[in-house]
Coordinates of C-alpha atoms in Angstrom, one line a residue:
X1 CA 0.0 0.0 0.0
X2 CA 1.6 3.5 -1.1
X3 CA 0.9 6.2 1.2
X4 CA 1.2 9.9 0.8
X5 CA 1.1 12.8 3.9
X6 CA -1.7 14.9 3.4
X7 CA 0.8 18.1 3.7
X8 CA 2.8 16.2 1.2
X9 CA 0.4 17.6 -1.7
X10 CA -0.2 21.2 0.4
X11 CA -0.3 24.1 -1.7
X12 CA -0.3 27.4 -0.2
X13 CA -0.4 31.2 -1.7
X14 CA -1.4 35.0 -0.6
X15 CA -3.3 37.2 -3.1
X16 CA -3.5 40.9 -2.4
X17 CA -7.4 42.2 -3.3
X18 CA -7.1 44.6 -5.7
X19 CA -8.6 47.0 -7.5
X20 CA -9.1 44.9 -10.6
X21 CA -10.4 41.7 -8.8
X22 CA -13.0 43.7 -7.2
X23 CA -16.8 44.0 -8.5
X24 CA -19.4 46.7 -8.5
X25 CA -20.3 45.8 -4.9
X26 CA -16.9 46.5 -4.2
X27 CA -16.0 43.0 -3.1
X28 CA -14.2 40.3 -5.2
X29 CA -15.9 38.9 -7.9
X30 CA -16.6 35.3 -7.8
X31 CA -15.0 33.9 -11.0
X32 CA -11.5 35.6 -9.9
X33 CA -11.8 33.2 -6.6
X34 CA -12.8 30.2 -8.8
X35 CA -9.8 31.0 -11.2
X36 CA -7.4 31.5 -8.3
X37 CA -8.6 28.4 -6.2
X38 CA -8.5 26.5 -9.3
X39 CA -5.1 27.0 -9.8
X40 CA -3.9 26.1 -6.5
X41 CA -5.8 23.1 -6.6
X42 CA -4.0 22.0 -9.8
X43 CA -0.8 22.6 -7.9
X44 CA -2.2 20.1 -5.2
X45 CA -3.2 17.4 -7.6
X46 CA 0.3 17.4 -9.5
X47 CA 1.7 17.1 -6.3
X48 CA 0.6 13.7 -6.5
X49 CA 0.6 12.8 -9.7
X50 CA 3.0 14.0 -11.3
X51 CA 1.4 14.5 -14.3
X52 CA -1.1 16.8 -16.7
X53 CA -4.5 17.1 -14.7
X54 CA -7.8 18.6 -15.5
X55 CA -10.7 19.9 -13.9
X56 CA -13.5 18.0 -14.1
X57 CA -16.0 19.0 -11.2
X58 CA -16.2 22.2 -8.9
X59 CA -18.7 21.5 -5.8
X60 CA -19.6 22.3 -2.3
X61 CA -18.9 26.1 -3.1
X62 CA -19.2 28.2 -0.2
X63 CA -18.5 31.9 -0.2
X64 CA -18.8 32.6 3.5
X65 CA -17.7 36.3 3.5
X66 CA -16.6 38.5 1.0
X67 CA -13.3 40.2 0.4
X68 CA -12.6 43.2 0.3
X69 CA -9.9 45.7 -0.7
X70 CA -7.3 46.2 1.8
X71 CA -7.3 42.2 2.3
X72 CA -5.4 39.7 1.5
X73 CA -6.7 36.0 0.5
X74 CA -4.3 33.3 2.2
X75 CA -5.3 30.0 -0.4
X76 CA -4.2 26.2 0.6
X77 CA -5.4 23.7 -1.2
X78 CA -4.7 19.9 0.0
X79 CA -5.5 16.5 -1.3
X80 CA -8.5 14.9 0.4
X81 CA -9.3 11.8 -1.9
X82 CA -7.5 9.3 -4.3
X83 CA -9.0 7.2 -7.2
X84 CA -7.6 5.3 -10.1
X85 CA -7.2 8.6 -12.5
X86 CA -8.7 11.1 -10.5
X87 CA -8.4 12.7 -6.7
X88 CA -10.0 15.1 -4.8
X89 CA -8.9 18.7 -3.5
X90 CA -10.3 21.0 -0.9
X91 CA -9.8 24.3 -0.8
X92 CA -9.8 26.9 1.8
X93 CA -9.5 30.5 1.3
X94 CA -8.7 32.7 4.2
X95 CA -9.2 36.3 4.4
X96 CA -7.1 38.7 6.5
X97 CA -8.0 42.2 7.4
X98 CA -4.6 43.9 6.4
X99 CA -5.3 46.9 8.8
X100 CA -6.9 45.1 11.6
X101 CA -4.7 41.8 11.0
X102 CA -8.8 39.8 11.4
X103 CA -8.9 36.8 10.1
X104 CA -12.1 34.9 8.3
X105 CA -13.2 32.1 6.5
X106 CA -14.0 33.3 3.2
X107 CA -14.9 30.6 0.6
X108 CA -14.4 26.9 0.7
X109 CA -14.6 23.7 -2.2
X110 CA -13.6 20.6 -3.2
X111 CA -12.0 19.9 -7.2
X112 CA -12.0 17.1 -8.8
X113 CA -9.3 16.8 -11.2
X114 CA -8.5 14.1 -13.4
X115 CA -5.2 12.8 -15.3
X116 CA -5.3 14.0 -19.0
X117 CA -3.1 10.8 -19.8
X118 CA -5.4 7.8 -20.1
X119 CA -2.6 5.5 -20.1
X120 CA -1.5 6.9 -16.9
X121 CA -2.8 6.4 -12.7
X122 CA -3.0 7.6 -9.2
X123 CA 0.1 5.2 -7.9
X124 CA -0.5 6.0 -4.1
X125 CA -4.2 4.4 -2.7
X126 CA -4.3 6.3 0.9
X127 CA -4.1 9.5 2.1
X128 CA -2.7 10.2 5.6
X129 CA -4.0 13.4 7.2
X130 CA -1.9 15.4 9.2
X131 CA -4.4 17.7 11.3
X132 CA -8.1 17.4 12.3
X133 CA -9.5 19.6 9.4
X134 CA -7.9 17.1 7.0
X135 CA -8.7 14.0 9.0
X136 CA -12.4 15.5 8.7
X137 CA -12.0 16.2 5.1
X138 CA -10.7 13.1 4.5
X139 CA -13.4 11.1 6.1
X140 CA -15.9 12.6 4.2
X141 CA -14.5 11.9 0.5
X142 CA -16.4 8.4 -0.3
X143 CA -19.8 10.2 0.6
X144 CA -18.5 13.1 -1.6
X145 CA -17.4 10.5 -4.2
X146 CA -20.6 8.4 -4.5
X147 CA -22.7 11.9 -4.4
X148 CA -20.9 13.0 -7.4
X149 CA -20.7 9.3 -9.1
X150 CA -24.8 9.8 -8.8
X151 CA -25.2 13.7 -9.8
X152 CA -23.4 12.2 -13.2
X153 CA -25.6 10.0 -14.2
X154 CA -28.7 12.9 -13.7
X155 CA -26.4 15.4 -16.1
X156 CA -25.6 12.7 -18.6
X157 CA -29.4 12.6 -19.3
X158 CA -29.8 16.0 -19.0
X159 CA -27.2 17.0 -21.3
X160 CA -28.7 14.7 -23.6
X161 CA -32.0 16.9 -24.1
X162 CA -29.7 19.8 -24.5
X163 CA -29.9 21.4 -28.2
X164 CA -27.1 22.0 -30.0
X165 CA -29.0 23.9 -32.9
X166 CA -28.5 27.3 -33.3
X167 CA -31.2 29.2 -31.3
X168 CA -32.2 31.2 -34.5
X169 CA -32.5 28.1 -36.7
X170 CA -36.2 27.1 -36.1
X171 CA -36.8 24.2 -33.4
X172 CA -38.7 21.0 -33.8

């Protein structure tokens, strides 16, 4: 059995809020989280595999709080799960007051990324946690895993009823 630490696949990183990551509420928009968690997920799951991964599934998005300027966003991403050719990541994004030096949970989610290679695999099958946030992480991932196993097959059919025409071209 190959084991990996937990801390093993850590990826940590700081992002200053600035003025172009901010919307018109004056807080940071949403899709400049989701590209910056993404990519320190990626870092996470090629920590692992050493290899070419992709996104396939974003879930349990939380945006506790929002951020603002004159914070920074502290990002770690961690491996919580391992399959054949995929794994799981969660990630955390903690805010800090610069001024005040507050901190805050800000957003939280877990990516699934998969290896692009199909000839190539996961070669470790557990992952040891390190802390009590990744042993709770960790024990969660087969409920996470059979969730998302079932929300697949619901968007396979769905997809299949959706057109592909274009929307001017009349429908049937």
């Amino acid at each position: 059995m190959m084991k990996i630490n937990c801390n093993d696949t850590l990826a940590v990183s700081l992002h200053r809020v600035l003025n172009a990551d901010l919307n018109e509420h004056g807080t940071v928009f949403g899709g400049r989280i989701l590209e910056l968690v993404d990519g320190e997920a990626s870092v996470a799951a090629m920590r692992v595999t050493r290899s070419t991964v992709v996104t396939a599934t974003m879930d349990h998005l939380q945006f506790f709080q929002p951020f603002h300027l004159q914070d920074s966003m502290c990002m770690e991403a961690y491996v919580t799960g391992l399959g054949h050719r995929s794994l799981e990541i969660f990630v955390k994004v903690i805010g800090e007051h610069l001024k005040t030096g507050e901190r805050f949970v800000g957003f939280s989610c877990f990516i699934t990324f998969v290896i692009q290679d199909p000839n190539k695999s996961i070669q470790y099958d557990q992952i040891v946690p390190q802390s009590a946030e990744q042993k709770a992480m960790i024990a969660g991932y087969e409920t996470r895993r059979k969730h998302r196993k079932e929300t697949r097959k619901k968007q396979t059919q769905l997809i299949n009823l959706i057109s592909t025409n274009k929307p001017w071209e009349t429908q049937n």
